[in-house]
């Protein structure tokens, strides 16, 4: 399973790549949501 958590680019053809990267940790997502309120929330 460690393959799934690393950056990987797969060449598909004609200059196209499928890029897979690890997801952000849940705590980090929470912190960014706390610091940056949702767009358009005060309108």
PDB file of N, CA and C in Angstrom:
ATOM      1  N   UNK A   1       0.786  -1.226   0.000  1.00  0.00           N
ATOM      2  CA  UNK A   1       0.000   0.000   0.000  1.00  0.00           C
ATOM      3  C   UNK A   1       0.826   1.289   0.000  1.00  0.00           C
ATOM      4  N   UNK A   2       2.137   1.279   0.241  1.00  0.00           N
ATOM      5  CA  UNK A   2       2.866   2.539   0.240  1.00  0.00           C
ATOM      6  C   UNK A   2       2.903   3.198  -1.134  1.00  0.00           C
ATOM      7  N   UNK A   3       2.673   2.429  -2.217  1.00  0.00           N
ATOM      8  CA  UNK A   3       2.658   3.002  -3.560  1.00  0.00           C
ATOM      9  C   UNK A   3       1.559   4.039  -3.711  1.00  0.00           C
ATOM     10  N   UNK A   4       0.431   3.813  -3.051  1.00  0.00           N
ATOM     11  CA  UNK A   4      -0.726   4.679  -3.196  1.00  0.00           C
ATOM     12  C   UNK A   4      -0.496   6.064  -2.609  1.00  0.00           C
ATOM     13  N   UNK A   5       0.437   6.189  -1.666  1.00  0.00           N
ATOM     14  CA  UNK A   5       0.636   7.448  -0.956  1.00  0.00           C
ATOM     15  C   UNK A   5       1.809   8.262  -1.487  1.00  0.00           C
ATOM     16  N   UNK A   6       2.287   7.928  -2.686  1.00  0.00           N
ATOM     17  CA  UNK A   6       3.400   8.676  -3.257  1.00  0.00           C
ATOM     18  C   UNK A   6       2.954   9.358  -4.548  1.00  0.00           C
ATOM     19  N   UNK A   7       3.732  10.329  -4.970  1.00  0.00           N
ATOM     20  CA  UNK A   7       3.462  10.999  -6.230  1.00  0.00           C
ATOM     21  C   UNK A   7       3.809  10.054  -7.372  1.00  0.00           C
ATOM     22  N   UNK A   8       2.930   9.977  -8.370  1.00  0.00           N
ATOM     23  CA  UNK A   8       3.169   9.085  -9.487  1.00  0.00           C
ATOM     24  C   UNK A   8       2.537   9.668 -10.736  1.00  0.00           C
ATOM     25  N   UNK A   9       3.261   9.663 -11.842  1.00  0.00           N
ATOM     26  CA  UNK A   9       2.731  10.132 -13.118  1.00  0.00           C
ATOM     27  C   UNK A   9       2.791   8.985 -14.114  1.00  0.00           C
ATOM     28  N   UNK A  10       1.671   8.681 -14.724  1.00  0.00           N
ATOM     29  CA  UNK A  10       1.586   7.618 -15.711  1.00  0.00           C
ATOM     30  C   UNK A  10       1.353   8.223 -17.076  1.00  0.00           C
ATOM     31  N   UNK A  11       2.213   7.881 -18.015  1.00  0.00           N
ATOM     32  CA  UNK A  11       2.092   8.416 -19.367  1.00  0.00           C
ATOM     33  C   UNK A  11       0.975   7.693 -20.107  1.00  0.00           C
ATOM     34  N   UNK A  12       0.011   8.452 -20.617  1.00  0.00           N
ATOM     35  CA  UNK A  12      -1.118   7.861 -21.322  1.00  0.00           C
ATOM     36  C   UNK A  12      -0.886   7.887 -22.825  1.00  0.00           C
ATOM     37  N   UNK A  13      -0.330   8.987 -23.315  1.00  0.00           N
ATOM     38  CA  UNK A  13      -0.069   9.100 -24.748  1.00  0.00           C
ATOM     39  C   UNK A  13      -0.320  10.515 -25.216  1.00  0.00           C
ATOM     40  N   UNK A  14       0.372  10.913 -26.266  1.00  0.00           N
ATOM     41  CA  UNK A  14       0.275  12.241 -26.890  1.00  0.00           C
ATOM     42  C   UNK A  14       0.405  13.367 -25.863  1.00  0.00           C
ATOM     43  N   UNK A  15       1.390  13.258 -25.001  1.00  0.00           N
ATOM     44  CA  UNK A  15       1.667  14.327 -24.035  1.00  0.00           C
ATOM     45  C   UNK A  15       0.712  14.378 -22.867  1.00  0.00           C
ATOM     46  N   UNK A  16      -0.028  13.303 -22.609  1.00  0.00           N
ATOM     47  CA  UNK A  16      -0.991  13.285 -21.510  1.00  0.00           C
ATOM     48  C   UNK A  16      -0.474  12.389 -20.396  1.00  0.00           C
ATOM     49  N   UNK A  17      -0.596  12.882 -19.176  1.00  0.00           N
ATOM     50  CA  UNK A  17      -0.169  12.112 -18.012  1.00  0.00           C
ATOM     51  C   UNK A  17      -1.311  12.010 -17.026  1.00  0.00           C
ATOM     52  N   UNK A  18      -1.423  10.862 -16.361  1.00  0.00           N
ATOM     53  CA  UNK A  18      -2.334  10.712 -15.233  1.00  0.00           C
ATOM     54  C   UNK A  18      -1.499  10.865 -13.980  1.00  0.00           C
ATOM     55  N   UNK A  19      -1.769  11.900 -13.215  1.00  0.00           N
ATOM     56  CA  UNK A  19      -0.967  12.202 -12.029  1.00  0.00           C
ATOM     57  C   UNK A  19      -1.757  11.826 -10.791  1.00  0.00           C
ATOM     58  N   UNK A  20      -1.161  10.985  -9.932  1.00  0.00           N
ATOM     59  CA  UNK A  20      -1.789  10.634  -8.666  1.00  0.00           C
ATOM     60  C   UNK A  20      -0.900  11.128  -7.546  1.00  0.00           C
ATOM     61  N   UNK A  21      -1.513  11.706  -6.522  1.00  0.00           N
ATOM     62  CA  UNK A  21      -0.752  12.230  -5.404  1.00  0.00           C
ATOM     63  C   UNK A  21      -1.499  11.934  -4.113  1.00  0.00           C
ATOM     64  N   UNK A  22      -0.800  11.927  -2.987  1.00  0.00           N
ATOM     65  CA  UNK A  22      -1.461  11.605  -1.721  1.00  0.00           C
ATOM     66  C   UNK A  22      -2.475  12.660  -1.319  1.00  0.00           C
ATOM     67  N   UNK A  23      -3.538  12.237  -0.665  1.00  0.00           N
ATOM     68  CA  UNK A  23      -4.556  13.159  -0.174  1.00  0.00           C
ATOM     69  C   UNK A  23      -4.023  13.890   1.048  1.00  0.00           C
ATOM     70  N   UNK A  24      -4.587  15.074   1.311  1.00  0.00           N
ATOM     71  CA  UNK A  24      -4.167  15.826   2.491  1.00  0.00           C
ATOM     72  C   UNK A  24      -4.713  15.177   3.744  1.00  0.00           C
ATOM     73  N   UNK A  25      -3.948  15.311   4.821  1.00  0.00           N
ATOM     74  CA  UNK A  25      -4.388  14.752   6.097  1.00  0.00           C
ATOM     75  C   UNK A  25      -5.625  15.479   6.597  1.00  0.00           C
ATOM     76  N   UNK A  26      -6.439  14.780   7.340  1.00  0.00           N
ATOM     77  CA  UNK A  26      -7.706  15.343   7.820  1.00  0.00           C
ATOM     78  C   UNK A  26      -7.491  16.558   8.714  1.00  0.00           C
ATOM     79  N   UNK A  27      -6.433  16.523   9.548  1.00  0.00           N
ATOM     80  CA  UNK A  27      -6.166  17.655  10.438  1.00  0.00           C
ATOM     81  C   UNK A  27      -5.767  18.892   9.643  1.00  0.00           C
ATOM     82  N   UNK A  28      -5.006  18.683   8.555  1.00  0.00           N
ATOM     83  CA  UNK A  28      -4.567  19.810   7.746  1.00  0.00           C
ATOM     84  C   UNK A  28      -5.745  20.445   7.016  1.00  0.00           C
ATOM     85  N   UNK A  29      -6.657  19.609   6.528  1.00  0.00           N
ATOM     86  CA  UNK A  29      -7.850  20.118   5.850  1.00  0.00           C
ATOM     87  C   UNK A  29      -8.678  20.946   6.824  1.00  0.00           C
ATOM     88  N   UNK A  30      -8.782  20.468   8.055  1.00  0.00           N
ATOM     89  CA  UNK A  30      -9.569  21.174   9.074  1.00  0.00           C
ATOM     90  C   UNK A  30      -8.960  22.538   9.382  1.00  0.00           C
ATOM     91  N   UNK A  31      -7.636  22.586   9.511  1.00  0.00           N
ATOM     92  CA  UNK A  31      -6.970  23.847   9.831  1.00  0.00           C
ATOM     93  C   UNK A  31      -7.174  24.881   8.727  1.00  0.00           C
ATOM     94  N   UNK A  32      -7.069  24.465   7.458  1.00  0.00           N
ATOM     95  CA  UNK A  32      -7.246  25.421   6.371  1.00  0.00           C
ATOM     96  C   UNK A  32      -8.685  25.913   6.314  1.00  0.00           C
ATOM     97  N   UNK A  33      -9.635  25.038   6.629  1.00  0.00           N
ATOM     98  CA  UNK A  33     -11.029  25.471   6.625  1.00  0.00           C
ATOM     99  C   UNK A  33     -11.301  26.462   7.744  1.00  0.00           C
ATOM    100  N   UNK A  34     -10.631  26.299   8.878  1.00  0.00           N
ATOM    101  CA  UNK A  34     -10.817  27.227   9.997  1.00  0.00           C
ATOM    102  C   UNK A  34     -10.214  28.596   9.674  1.00  0.00           C
ATOM    103  N   UNK A  35      -9.047  28.598   9.053  1.00  0.00           N
ATOM    104  CA  UNK A  35      -8.366  29.853   8.767  1.00  0.00           C
ATOM    105  C   UNK A  35      -9.005  30.592   7.598  1.00  0.00           C
ATOM    106  N   UNK A  36      -9.477  29.849   6.605  1.00  0.00           N
ATOM    107  CA  UNK A  36     -10.058  30.461   5.413  1.00  0.00           C
ATOM    108  C   UNK A  36     -11.541  30.139   5.340  1.00  0.00           C
ATOM    109  N   UNK A  37     -12.392  31.046   5.787  1.00  0.00           N
ATOM    110  CA  UNK A  37     -13.824  30.787   5.720  1.00  0.00           C
ATOM    111  C   UNK A  37     -14.296  30.645   4.278  1.00  0.00           C
ATOM    112  N   UNK A  38     -15.414  29.988   4.099  1.00  0.00           N
ATOM    113  CA  UNK A  38     -15.923  29.678   2.778  1.00  0.00           C
ATOM    114  C   UNK A  38     -16.218  30.952   1.979  1.00  0.00           C
ATOM    115  N   UNK A  39     -15.927  30.920   0.694  1.00  0.00           N
ATOM    116  CA  UNK A  39     -16.157  32.077  -0.168  1.00  0.00           C
ATOM    117  C   UNK A  39     -17.645  32.384  -0.233  1.00  0.00           C
ATOM    118  N   UNK A  40     -17.969  33.686  -0.159  1.00  0.00           N
ATOM    119  CA  UNK A  40     -19.348  34.103  -0.296  1.00  0.00           C
ATOM    120  C   UNK A  40     -20.191  33.888   0.947  1.00  0.00           C
ATOM    121  N   UNK A  41     -19.540  33.600   2.071  1.00  0.00           N
ATOM    122  CA  UNK A  41     -20.299  33.306   3.276  1.00  0.00           C
ATOM    123  C   UNK A  41     -20.935  34.561   3.889  1.00  0.00           C
ATOM    124  N   UNK A  42     -20.305  35.735   3.647  1.00  0.00           N
ATOM    125  CA  UNK A  42     -20.807  36.962   4.274  1.00  0.00           C
ATOM    126  C   UNK A  42     -21.751  37.758   3.378  1.00  0.00           C
ATOM    127  N   UNK A  43     -22.005  37.258   2.181  1.00  0.00           N
ATOM    128  CA  UNK A  43     -22.865  38.013   1.260  1.00  0.00           C
ATOM    129  C   UNK A  43     -24.320  37.867   1.624  1.00  0.00           C
TER     130      UNK A  43
END
